[in-house]
Amino acid sequence: MTNSNNKSNAEARAEGVLQNVVDGIGNMVWWKFHGTKITPADLRVHLQNAGLNPDDVADINLVRALKSAVKDFKAWEVVDVPSGFDANGDVVVKTTKKRIRAEVVFENDKELTVALFRHEQKAARKASKEQFDSLSWDKTRDGWYDSGQTEHAIKIQMMVADQQMYLRGSHIRDVVVMPMFKSTGSVCINNGWYCVPNSGSEALEKAKNAVANIETFEIVAPVLPKGMGWETPVRDSVEGQMTSSLETLMEQIEGWESMSQIVGHSTRERVMEKFDSLHTMAESYEAALSVSLDDLREKIGAMQEKAAEVIESKDAEKEEATATAKASTRTPQPPVDRRVTLARMERPSLERMWQMFGDGGEAPTDRDMLIDGIVEAMAS
């Protein structure tokens, strides 16, 4: 009977461990690639097949690719140079290595020139640099009109052609992986290692599908099981990243206060989107870790209100200055109230404001009623 009970207990523990693995708190995600080369057209197909936006893949900038290849170019020459005479009067030859490097030495709207140099160490604190060849690229025809004379020039042309034809693994990371981390509210646990919460599983799966058939690129995403000690480091990373983001936002908002002009519309939209992203991150990890991040959520809300007030104040200052300057030719405009700022916000941001200042009920579906309700709540 005892053996049977022990077996049952062991099976129950095993089932519990398996369930924790199945449920998890999210996925630990990293990427790896080696020798990855893919054309933009092929990468667009991979994204489209995975349900992602193929337009996220831009065409390769030919001049930027050329400069990248020139920067990466490295070669060596081994040469024998005379270094004096021996006791018999014969010439003593010394074998030395000279570095071959390339630089863009001229550029305008129509062309650029790449020069090849030999670098030689003359002494411990003295080196020389001698140009021995050059190539010139015609920007108007996207081709070389002077291709140089040496084998090094030929190598540069091959490297440039390769860079202009293919994207690398870093491009796939920037187009597929990093946007997925951003959209899911993922948090960086360590350099190159991210925790994607359970709420981001669909976006993670799409990213994995996008690179599934690219043999030299891989997204690794093991589950972080519950109850295995991951909760604390993940929470610490979430709180650290969110606190750092809030500090950066506070510096930006304080900078707005000292400005003489209004806050640009694109800037205010990016900042409000960042607040929405922080709210989403807090919600995702509260659900994944079964913890409360109320303190951080209150800070986010307070700072979002501060940003709205500064934007409103700068708008009002601008309106007042304009009205004063044109007082003789036009009727002064009424002062800008909170409705002006709120009217510029997207629906998700308004709903966030309603959650912070409303009566706890469901947000009105009518946009004007929603804005009026927020204004009244903020004034009370």
mmCIF file of C-alpha atoms in Angstrom:
data_model
loop_
_atom_site.group_PDB
_atom_site.id
_atom_site.type_symbol
_atom_site.label_atom_id
_atom_site.label_comp_id
_atom_site.label_asym_id
_atom_site.label_seq_id
_atom_site.Cartn_x
_atom_site.Cartn_y
_atom_site.Cartn_z
ATOM 1 C CA MET A 1 0.000 0.000 0.000
ATOM 2 C CA THR A 2 2.870 2.358 0.884
ATOM 3 C CA ASN A 3 4.610 1.675 -2.428
ATOM 4 C CA SER A 4 1.368 2.403 -4.240
ATOM 5 C CA ASN A 5 0.951 5.726 -2.395
ATOM 6 C CA ASN A 6 4.560 6.696 -3.107
ATOM 7 C CA LYS A 7 4.026 5.942 -6.772
ATOM 8 C CA SER A 8 0.864 8.007 -6.848
ATOM 9 C CA ASN A 9 2.607 10.932 -5.137
ATOM 10 C CA ALA A 10 5.522 10.748 -7.570
ATOM 11 C CA GLU A 11 3.138 10.668 -10.517
ATOM 12 C CA ALA A 12 1.257 13.683 -9.123
ATOM 13 C CA ARG A 13 4.506 15.619 -8.680
ATOM 14 C CA ALA A 14 5.588 14.701 -12.202
ATOM 15 C CA GLU A 15 2.245 15.823 -13.594
ATOM 16 C CA GLY A 16 2.571 19.091 -11.671
ATOM 17 C CA VAL A 17 6.043 19.717 -13.076
ATOM 18 C CA LEU A 18 4.834 18.962 -16.597
ATOM 19 C CA GLN A 19 1.858 21.271 -16.164
ATOM 20 C CA ASN A 20 4.176 24.052 -14.978
ATOM 21 C CA VAL A 21 6.263 23.535 -18.102
ATOM 22 C CA VAL A 22 3.158 23.587 -20.300
ATOM 23 C CA ASP A 23 1.750 26.699 -18.628
ATOM 24 C CA GLY A 24 5.026 28.521 -18.054
ATOM 25 C CA ILE A 25 5.484 32.216 -17.430
ATOM 26 C CA GLY A 26 6.570 32.840 -21.004
ATOM 27 C CA ASN A 27 9.494 31.961 -23.260
ATOM 28 C CA MET A 28 13.174 32.700 -22.955
ATOM 29 C CA VAL A 29 14.084 33.801 -26.473
ATOM 30 C CA TRP A 30 17.348 34.404 -28.243
ATOM 31 C CA TRP A 31 18.508 34.240 -31.841
ATOM 32 C CA LYS A 32 21.579 32.927 -33.590
ATOM 33 C CA PHE A 33 22.857 33.133 -37.132
ATOM 34 C CA HIS A 34 26.015 32.390 -39.066
ATOM 35 C CA GLY A 35 26.810 33.228 -42.661
ATOM 36 C CA THR A 36 23.227 34.297 -43.325
ATOM 37 C CA LYS A 37 22.602 35.816 -46.760
ATOM 38 C CA ILE A 38 19.167 36.411 -48.273
ATOM 39 C CA THR A 39 17.770 38.779 -50.885
ATOM 40 C CA PRO A 40 15.135 41.317 -49.832
ATOM 41 C CA ALA A 41 12.646 39.691 -52.219
ATOM 42 C CA ASP A 42 13.109 36.262 -50.619
ATOM 43 C CA LEU A 43 12.832 37.680 -47.098
ATOM 44 C CA ARG A 44 9.563 39.397 -48.051
ATOM 45 C CA VAL A 45 8.175 36.028 -49.148
ATOM 46 C CA HIS A 46 9.120 34.483 -45.790
ATOM 47 C CA LEU A 47 7.407 37.313 -43.911
ATOM 48 C CA GLN A 48 4.264 37.137 -46.021
ATOM 49 C CA ASN A 49 3.994 33.367 -45.578
ATOM 50 C CA ALA A 50 4.271 33.849 -41.798
ATOM 51 C CA GLY A 51 1.513 36.457 -41.695
ATOM 52 C CA LEU A 52 3.887 39.385 -41.220
ATOM 53 C CA ASN A 53 4.139 42.564 -43.280
ATOM 54 C CA PRO A 54 6.500 42.099 -46.262
ATOM 55 C CA ASP A 55 6.723 45.884 -46.666
ATOM 56 C CA ASP A 56 8.824 45.959 -43.498
ATOM 57 C CA VAL A 57 11.726 44.749 -45.661
ATOM 58 C CA ALA A 58 13.292 47.741 -47.400
ATOM 59 C CA ASP A 59 15.387 47.599 -50.550
ATOM 60 C CA ILE A 60 19.137 47.624 -50.035
ATOM 61 C CA ASN A 61 20.689 51.072 -50.219
ATOM 62 C CA LEU A 62 23.478 50.545 -52.767
ATOM 63 C CA VAL A 63 25.751 53.347 -51.541
ATOM 64 C CA ARG A 64 25.368 52.344 -47.896
ATOM 65 C CA ALA A 65 26.139 48.717 -48.847
ATOM 66 C CA LEU A 66 29.217 49.867 -50.765
ATOM 67 C CA LYS A 67 30.515 51.790 -47.762
ATOM 68 C CA SER A 68 29.896 48.808 -45.501
ATOM 69 C CA ALA A 69 31.929 46.560 -47.806
ATOM 70 C CA VAL A 70 34.761 49.106 -47.965
ATOM 71 C CA LYS A 71 34.828 49.303 -44.176
ATOM 72 C CA ASP A 72 34.997 45.503 -43.892
ATOM 73 C CA PHE A 73 37.781 45.123 -46.474
ATOM 74 C CA LYS A 74 41.069 43.839 -45.041
ATOM 75 C CA ALA A 75 44.082 42.302 -46.756
ATOM 76 C CA TRP A 76 47.808 41.778 -46.255
ATOM 77 C CA GLU A 77 50.819 41.825 -48.542
ATOM 78 C CA VAL A 78 54.061 40.024 -47.710
ATOM 79 C CA VAL A 79 57.009 41.756 -49.356
ATOM 80 C CA ASP A 80 60.807 41.579 -49.242
ATOM 81 C CA VAL A 81 62.484 44.941 -48.736
ATOM 82 C CA PRO A 82 66.226 45.716 -48.623
ATOM 83 C CA SER A 83 67.440 46.638 -45.168
ATOM 84 C CA GLY A 84 71.181 47.202 -45.699
ATOM 85 C CA PHE A 85 74.298 45.192 -46.469
ATOM 86 C CA ASP A 86 76.098 42.344 -44.737
ATOM 87 C CA ALA A 87 79.827 42.064 -44.042
ATOM 88 C CA ASN A 88 80.440 40.799 -47.562
ATOM 89 C CA GLY A 89 78.625 43.708 -49.118
ATOM 90 C CA ASP A 90 75.586 41.698 -50.129
ATOM 91 C CA VAL A 91 72.107 43.199 -49.817
ATOM 92 C CA VAL A 92 70.198 42.036 -46.754
ATOM 93 C CA VAL A 93 66.511 41.471 -47.449
ATOM 94 C CA LYS A 94 63.863 41.764 -44.736
ATOM 95 C CA THR A 95 60.449 40.158 -45.085
ATOM 96 C CA THR A 96 57.630 42.378 -43.849
ATOM 97 C CA LYS A 97 53.841 42.443 -43.899
ATOM 98 C CA LYS A 98 51.885 45.454 -45.080
ATOM 99 C CA ARG A 99 48.241 45.988 -44.220
ATOM 100 C CA ILE A 100 45.964 46.822 -47.115
ATOM 101 C CA ARG A 101 42.957 48.946 -46.222
ATOM 102 C CA ALA A 102 40.325 50.839 -48.195
ATOM 103 C CA GLU A 103 38.666 54.192 -47.532
ATOM 104 C CA VAL A 104 36.076 56.400 -49.205
ATOM 105 C CA VAL A 105 38.180 59.474 -49.949
ATOM 106 C CA PHE A 106 35.736 61.495 -52.056
ATOM 107 C CA GLU A 107 31.973 61.736 -52.445
ATOM 108 C CA ASN A 108 29.399 64.060 -53.936
ATOM 109 C CA ASP A 109 25.866 63.686 -55.336
ATOM 110 C CA LYS A 110 27.054 61.926 -58.490
ATOM 111 C CA GLU A 111 30.013 59.769 -57.518
ATOM 112 C CA LEU A 112 32.346 58.494 -54.848
ATOM 113 C CA THR A 113 35.934 57.287 -54.917
ATOM 114 C CA VAL A 114 37.461 54.452 -52.923
ATOM 115 C CA ALA A 115 41.222 54.500 -52.363
ATOM 116 C CA LEU A 116 43.430 51.541 -51.475
ATOM 117 C CA PHE A 117 46.307 52.116 -49.056
ATOM 118 C CA ARG A 118 49.329 50.168 -47.880
ATOM 119 C CA HIS A 119 49.955 50.643 -44.166
ATOM 120 C CA GLU A 120 53.519 49.912 -43.015
ATOM 121 C CA GLN A 121 54.921 50.029 -39.496
ATOM 122 C CA LYS A 122 58.204 51.884 -39.814
ATOM 123 C CA ALA A 123 59.108 51.877 -36.131
ATOM 124 C CA ALA A 124 57.495 51.416 -32.734
ATOM 125 C CA ARG A 125 55.872 54.852 -32.930
ATOM 126 C CA LYS A 126 55.931 55.538 -36.637
ATOM 127 C CA ALA A 127 53.838 54.211 -39.509
ATOM 128 C CA SER A 128 53.353 55.154 -43.138
ATOM 129 C CA LYS A 129 50.308 55.068 -45.409
ATOM 130 C CA GLU A 130 50.653 54.984 -49.181
ATOM 131 C CA GLN A 131 47.847 55.019 -51.756
ATOM 132 C CA PHE A 132 48.416 52.615 -54.628
ATOM 133 C CA ASP A 133 45.014 52.174 -56.355
ATOM 134 C CA SER A 134 41.492 53.613 -56.542
ATOM 135 C CA LEU A 135 37.982 52.816 -57.757
ATOM 136 C CA SER A 136 35.136 55.188 -58.600
ATOM 137 C CA TRP A 137 31.376 54.522 -58.330
ATOM 138 C CA ASP A 138 28.829 56.329 -60.481
ATOM 139 C CA LYS A 139 25.732 57.026 -58.363
ATOM 140 C CA THR A 140 23.673 58.004 -61.390
ATOM 141 C CA ARG A 141 24.237 54.635 -63.111
ATOM 142 C CA ASP A 142 24.746 52.472 -60.026
ATOM 143 C CA GLY A 143 27.983 51.038 -61.329
ATOM 144 C CA TRP A 144 31.779 51.373 -61.410
ATOM 145 C CA TYR A 145 33.248 53.676 -64.043
ATOM 146 C CA ASP A 146 36.807 53.180 -62.790
ATOM 147 C CA SER A 147 37.400 49.664 -61.485
ATOM 148 C CA GLY A 148 41.023 49.981 -60.404
ATOM 149 C CA GLN A 149 44.036 47.971 -61.533
ATOM 150 C CA THR A 150 44.953 45.492 -58.778
ATOM 151 C CA GLU A 151 43.589 42.237 -57.416
ATOM 152 C CA HIS A 152 42.619 44.100 -54.269
ATOM 153 C CA ALA A 153 40.331 46.338 -56.338
ATOM 154 C CA ILE A 154 38.727 43.229 -57.814
ATOM 155 C CA LYS A 155 38.151 41.839 -54.308
ATOM 156 C CA ILE A 156 36.480 45.079 -53.214
ATOM 157 C CA GLN A 157 34.152 44.969 -56.224
ATOM 158 C CA MET A 158 33.152 41.403 -55.337
ATOM 159 C CA MET A 159 32.502 42.349 -51.716
ATOM 160 C CA VAL A 160 30.447 45.383 -52.770
ATOM 161 C CA ALA A 161 28.365 43.314 -55.186
ATOM 162 C CA ASP A 162 27.676 40.786 -52.427
ATOM 163 C CA GLN A 163 26.633 43.486 -49.926
ATOM 164 C CA GLN A 164 24.389 45.110 -52.526
ATOM 165 C CA MET A 165 22.673 41.811 -53.335
ATOM 166 C CA TYR A 166 22.096 40.186 -49.945
ATOM 167 C CA LEU A 167 20.803 41.047 -46.477
ATOM 168 C CA ARG A 168 22.625 39.553 -43.486
ATOM 169 C CA GLY A 169 21.456 37.930 -40.273
ATOM 170 C CA SER A 170 21.536 41.296 -38.513
ATOM 171 C CA HIS A 171 18.923 42.580 -40.968
ATOM 172 C CA ILE A 172 16.615 39.633 -40.216
ATOM 173 C CA ARG A 173 17.066 40.304 -36.505
ATOM 174 C CA ASP A 174 16.140 43.967 -36.985
ATOM 175 C CA VAL A 175 13.117 43.244 -39.220
ATOM 176 C CA VAL A 176 11.678 40.127 -37.554
ATOM 177 C CA VAL A 177 13.009 39.586 -34.036
ATOM 178 C CA MET A 178 13.343 43.042 -32.486
ATOM 179 C CA PRO A 179 9.890 44.281 -33.632
ATOM 180 C CA MET A 180 8.397 41.110 -32.113
ATOM 181 C CA PHE A 181 10.081 41.887 -28.787
ATOM 182 C CA LYS A 182 8.761 45.445 -28.899
ATOM 183 C CA SER A 183 5.182 44.509 -29.786
ATOM 184 C CA THR A 184 4.960 41.828 -27.070
ATOM 185 C CA GLY A 185 6.384 43.936 -24.238
ATOM 186 C CA SER A 186 9.320 41.553 -23.912
ATOM 187 C CA VAL A 187 11.987 42.291 -21.343
ATOM 188 C CA CYS A 188 15.744 41.823 -21.768
ATOM 189 C CA ILE A 189 17.028 39.385 -19.138
ATOM 190 C CA ASN A 190 20.622 39.506 -20.336
ATOM 191 C CA ASN A 191 22.445 40.735 -23.409
ATOM 192 C CA GLY A 192 20.581 39.140 -26.331
ATOM 193 C CA TRP A 193 18.255 37.088 -24.080
ATOM 194 C CA TYR A 194 14.628 38.181 -23.790
ATOM 195 C CA CYS A 195 11.596 36.960 -21.890
ATOM 196 C CA VAL A 196 8.467 36.972 -24.051
ATOM 197 C CA PRO A 197 5.332 36.767 -21.849
ATOM 198 C CA ASN A 198 2.553 34.294 -22.584
ATOM 199 C CA SER A 199 0.455 37.062 -24.088
ATOM 200 C CA GLY A 200 3.042 37.370 -26.876
ATOM 201 C CA SER A 201 2.961 33.707 -27.915
ATOM 202 C CA GLU A 202 1.170 34.386 -31.211
ATOM 203 C CA ALA A 203 3.641 37.066 -32.288
ATOM 204 C CA LEU A 204 6.531 34.801 -31.240
ATOM 205 C CA GLU A 205 5.155 31.953 -33.326
ATOM 206 C CA LYS A 206 4.864 34.195 -36.387
ATOM 207 C CA ALA A 207 8.476 35.307 -35.968
ATOM 208 C CA LYS A 208 9.630 31.699 -35.666
ATOM 209 C CA ASN A 209 7.656 30.754 -38.768
ATOM 210 C CA ALA A 210 9.210 33.631 -40.694
ATOM 211 C CA VAL A 211 12.722 32.248 -40.211
ATOM 212 C CA ALA A 212 11.837 28.539 -40.103
ATOM 213 C CA ASN A 213 13.085 27.909 -43.651
ATOM 214 C CA ILE A 214 16.188 30.081 -43.379
ATOM 215 C CA GLU A 215 18.752 27.440 -42.486
ATOM 216 C CA THR A 216 21.418 29.820 -41.176
ATOM 217 C CA PHE A 217 19.101 31.780 -38.862
ATOM 218 C CA GLU A 218 17.292 30.419 -35.823
ATOM 219 C CA ILE A 219 15.041 31.759 -33.084
ATOM 220 C CA VAL A 220 15.373 29.649 -29.935
ATOM 221 C CA ALA A 221 12.412 29.880 -27.553
ATOM 222 C CA PRO A 222 12.273 27.358 -24.684
ATOM 223 C CA VAL A 223 9.413 27.705 -22.188
ATOM 224 C CA LEU A 224 10.166 29.245 -18.797
ATOM 225 C CA PRO A 225 8.345 26.870 -16.428
ATOM 226 C CA LYS A 226 6.523 28.101 -13.355
ATOM 227 C CA GLY A 227 7.928 27.312 -9.949
ATOM 228 C CA MET A 228 11.487 26.817 -11.172
ATOM 229 C CA GLY A 229 12.954 30.072 -9.872
ATOM 230 C CA TRP A 230 12.452 32.216 -12.962
ATOM 231 C CA GLU A 231 9.776 34.427 -11.435
ATOM 232 C CA THR A 232 12.150 36.608 -9.392
ATOM 233 C CA PRO A 233 14.771 37.388 -12.087
ATOM 234 C CA VAL A 234 12.032 38.044 -14.639
ATOM 235 C CA ARG A 235 10.194 40.394 -12.283
ATOM 236 C CA ASP A 236 13.444 42.184 -11.385
ATOM 237 C CA SER A 237 14.208 42.648 -15.087
ATOM 238 C CA VAL A 238 10.679 43.903 -15.803
ATOM 239 C CA GLU A 239 10.810 46.422 -12.969
ATOM 240 C CA GLY A 240 14.328 47.523 -13.922
ATOM 241 C CA GLN A 241 13.478 48.012 -17.590
ATOM 242 C CA MET A 242 10.230 49.826 -16.863
ATOM 243 C CA THR A 243 11.899 52.088 -14.280
ATOM 244 C CA SER A 244 14.656 52.934 -16.753
ATOM 245 C CA SER A 245 12.063 53.736 -19.435
ATOM 246 C CA LEU A 246 10.162 55.959 -17.023
ATOM 247 C CA GLU A 247 13.346 57.833 -16.082
ATOM 248 C CA THR A 248 14.085 58.446 -19.766
ATOM 249 C CA LEU A 249 10.538 59.663 -20.334
ATOM 250 C CA MET A 250 10.753 61.968 -17.316
ATOM 251 C CA GLU A 251 13.947 63.546 -18.686
ATOM 252 C CA GLN A 252 12.193 64.095 -22.004
ATOM 253 C CA ILE A 253 9.100 65.609 -20.386
ATOM 254 C CA GLU A 254 11.233 67.904 -18.207
ATOM 255 C CA GLY A 255 13.004 69.000 -21.368
ATOM 256 C CA TRP A 256 9.640 69.927 -22.886
ATOM 257 C CA GLU A 257 8.988 72.307 -19.982
ATOM 258 C CA SER A 258 12.049 74.394 -20.844
ATOM 259 C CA MET A 259 11.229 74.584 -24.555
ATOM 260 C CA SER A 260 9.860 77.730 -26.109
ATOM 261 C CA GLN A 261 7.848 75.888 -28.760
ATOM 262 C CA ILE A 262 5.048 73.330 -28.627
ATOM 263 C CA VAL A 263 5.750 69.606 -28.461
ATOM 264 C CA GLY A 264 5.751 68.222 -32.008
ATOM 265 C CA HIS A 265 2.823 65.999 -32.907
ATOM 266 C CA SER A 266 5.031 63.043 -33.899
ATOM 267 C CA THR A 267 6.975 63.373 -30.628
ATOM 268 C CA ARG A 268 3.869 63.465 -28.440
ATOM 269 C CA GLU A 269 2.421 60.457 -30.298
ATOM 270 C CA ARG A 270 5.615 58.439 -29.765
ATOM 271 C CA VAL A 271 5.661 59.282 -26.060
ATOM 272 C CA MET A 272 1.991 58.394 -25.557
ATOM 273 C CA GLU A 273 2.574 55.139 -27.460
ATOM 274 C CA LYS A 274 5.450 54.418 -25.073
ATOM 275 C CA PHE A 275 3.132 54.896 -22.090
ATOM 276 C CA ASP A 276 0.645 52.487 -23.701
ATOM 277 C CA SER A 277 3.462 50.000 -24.249
ATOM 278 C CA LEU A 278 4.484 50.218 -20.579
ATOM 279 C CA HIS A 279 0.890 49.647 -19.482
ATOM 280 C CA THR A 280 0.729 46.585 -21.759
ATOM 281 C CA MET A 281 4.012 45.268 -20.402
ATOM 282 C CA ALA A 282 2.789 45.626 -16.816
ATOM 283 C CA GLU A 283 -0.467 43.816 -17.606
ATOM 284 C CA SER A 284 1.335 40.994 -19.433
ATOM 285 C CA TYR A 285 3.784 40.291 -16.640
ATOM 286 C CA GLU A 286 1.213 40.657 -13.873
ATOM 287 C CA ALA A 287 -0.707 37.849 -15.578
ATOM 288 C CA ALA A 288 2.386 35.740 -16.334
ATOM 289 C CA LEU A 289 3.988 36.073 -12.887
ATOM 290 C CA SER A 290 0.774 36.296 -10.840
ATOM 291 C CA VAL A 291 2.136 39.399 -9.098
ATOM 292 C CA SER A 292 1.035 42.999 -8.675
ATOM 293 C CA LEU A 293 2.923 45.853 -10.280
ATOM 294 C CA ASP A 294 0.586 48.516 -8.884
ATOM 295 C CA ASP A 295 3.434 50.827 -7.823
ATOM 296 C CA LEU A 296 4.840 50.927 -11.325
ATOM 297 C CA ARG A 297 1.404 51.284 -12.883
ATOM 298 C CA GLU A 298 0.718 54.296 -10.639
ATOM 299 C CA LYS A 299 4.020 55.868 -11.702
ATOM 300 C CA ILE A 300 3.157 55.284 -15.355
ATOM 301 C CA GLY A 301 -0.260 56.870 -14.875
ATOM 302 C CA ALA A 302 1.109 59.865 -12.992
ATOM 303 C CA MET A 303 3.796 60.492 -15.566
ATOM 304 C CA GLN A 304 1.337 60.099 -18.433
ATOM 305 C CA GLU A 305 -0.831 62.768 -16.797
ATOM 306 C CA LYS A 306 2.262 64.967 -16.351
ATOM 307 C CA ALA A 307 3.087 64.599 -20.054
ATOM 308 C CA ALA A 308 -0.476 65.525 -21.023
ATOM 309 C CA GLU A 309 -0.346 68.609 -18.777
ATOM 310 C CA VAL A 310 2.974 69.792 -20.233
ATOM 311 C CA ILE A 311 1.700 69.293 -23.789
ATOM 312 C CA GLU A 312 -1.467 71.215 -22.887
ATOM 313 C CA SER A 313 0.578 74.000 -21.290
ATOM 314 C CA LYS A 314 2.856 74.386 -24.308
ATOM 315 C CA ASP A 315 -0.117 74.435 -26.655
ATOM 316 C CA ALA A 316 -1.707 77.145 -24.509
ATOM 317 C CA GLU A 317 1.518 79.181 -24.456
ATOM 318 C CA LYS A 318 1.712 78.971 -28.230
ATOM 319 C CA GLU A 319 -1.913 80.031 -28.623
ATOM 320 C CA GLU A 320 -1.419 82.924 -26.219
ATOM 321 C CA ALA A 321 1.735 84.119 -27.970
ATOM 322 C CA THR A 322 0.046 83.928 -31.358
ATOM 323 C CA ALA A 323 -3.010 85.786 -30.096
ATOM 324 C CA THR A 324 -0.852 88.529 -28.565
ATOM 325 C CA ALA A 325 1.200 88.957 -31.719
ATOM 326 C CA LYS A 326 -1.889 89.240 -33.894
ATOM 327 C CA ALA A 327 -4.154 91.078 -31.449
ATOM 328 C CA SER A 328 -4.609 93.975 -33.852
ATOM 329 C CA THR A 329 -5.737 91.843 -36.769
ATOM 330 C CA ARG A 330 -7.698 88.963 -35.274
ATOM 331 C CA THR A 331 -9.886 88.027 -32.372
ATOM 332 C CA PRO A 332 -7.981 86.262 -29.565
ATOM 333 C CA GLN A 333 -8.532 82.511 -29.477
ATOM 334 C CA PRO A 334 -10.049 80.897 -26.394
ATOM 335 C CA PRO A 335 -7.496 79.218 -24.136
ATOM 336 C CA VAL A 336 -6.696 75.612 -24.908
ATOM 337 C CA ASP A 337 -8.226 73.178 -22.438
ATOM 338 C CA ARG A 338 -7.653 69.513 -21.785
ATOM 339 C CA ARG A 339 -10.039 68.593 -24.595
ATOM 340 C CA VAL A 340 -7.522 69.857 -27.159
ATOM 341 C CA THR A 341 -4.851 67.481 -25.917
ATOM 342 C CA LEU A 342 -7.243 64.564 -25.468
ATOM 343 C CA ALA A 343 -8.746 65.089 -28.924
ATOM 344 C CA ARG A 344 -5.330 64.385 -30.457
ATOM 345 C CA MET A 345 -5.013 61.020 -28.709
ATOM 346 C CA GLU A 346 -5.866 57.669 -30.251
ATOM 347 C CA ARG A 347 -8.675 55.542 -28.773
ATOM 348 C CA PRO A 348 -6.329 53.169 -26.802
ATOM 349 C CA SER A 349 -4.671 56.133 -25.071
ATOM 350 C CA LEU A 350 -8.053 57.643 -24.205
ATOM 351 C CA GLU A 351 -9.191 54.342 -22.716
ATOM 352 C CA ARG A 352 -6.033 54.305 -20.574
ATOM 353 C CA MET A 353 -6.861 57.772 -19.319
ATOM 354 C CA TRP A 354 -10.423 56.635 -18.585
ATOM 355 C CA GLN A 355 -9.110 53.705 -16.537
ATOM 356 C CA MET A 356 -6.948 56.089 -14.504
ATOM 357 C CA PHE A 357 -9.445 58.885 -13.907
ATOM 358 C CA GLY A 358 -12.900 57.457 -14.711
ATOM 359 C CA ASP A 359 -15.475 56.046 -12.336
ATOM 360 C CA GLY A 360 -14.376 52.472 -12.871
ATOM 361 C CA GLY A 361 -17.148 51.660 -15.311
ATOM 362 C CA GLU A 362 -16.870 50.794 -18.952
ATOM 363 C CA ALA A 363 -15.508 53.560 -21.189
ATOM 364 C CA PRO A 364 -18.198 55.300 -23.317
ATOM 365 C CA THR A 365 -18.179 54.158 -26.938
ATOM 366 C CA ASP A 366 -18.849 57.689 -28.168
ATOM 367 C CA ARG A 367 -15.512 59.509 -28.515
ATOM 368 C CA ASP A 368 -16.828 62.943 -27.487
ATOM 369 C CA MET A 369 -18.571 61.510 -24.418
ATOM 370 C CA LEU A 370 -15.377 59.666 -23.504
ATOM 371 C CA ILE A 371 -13.301 62.872 -23.741
ATOM 372 C CA ASP A 372 -15.873 64.860 -21.731
ATOM 373 C CA GLY A 373 -15.894 62.186 -19.037
ATOM 374 C CA ILE A 374 -12.094 62.213 -18.737
ATOM 375 C CA VAL A 375 -12.008 66.019 -18.522
ATOM 376 C CA GLU A 376 -14.642 66.042 -15.797
ATOM 377 C CA ALA A 377 -12.857 63.311 -13.872
ATOM 378 C CA MET A 378 -9.489 65.092 -14.078
ATOM 379 C CA ALA A 379 -11.075 68.344 -12.873
ATOM 380 C CA SER A 380 -12.750 66.744 -9.851
#
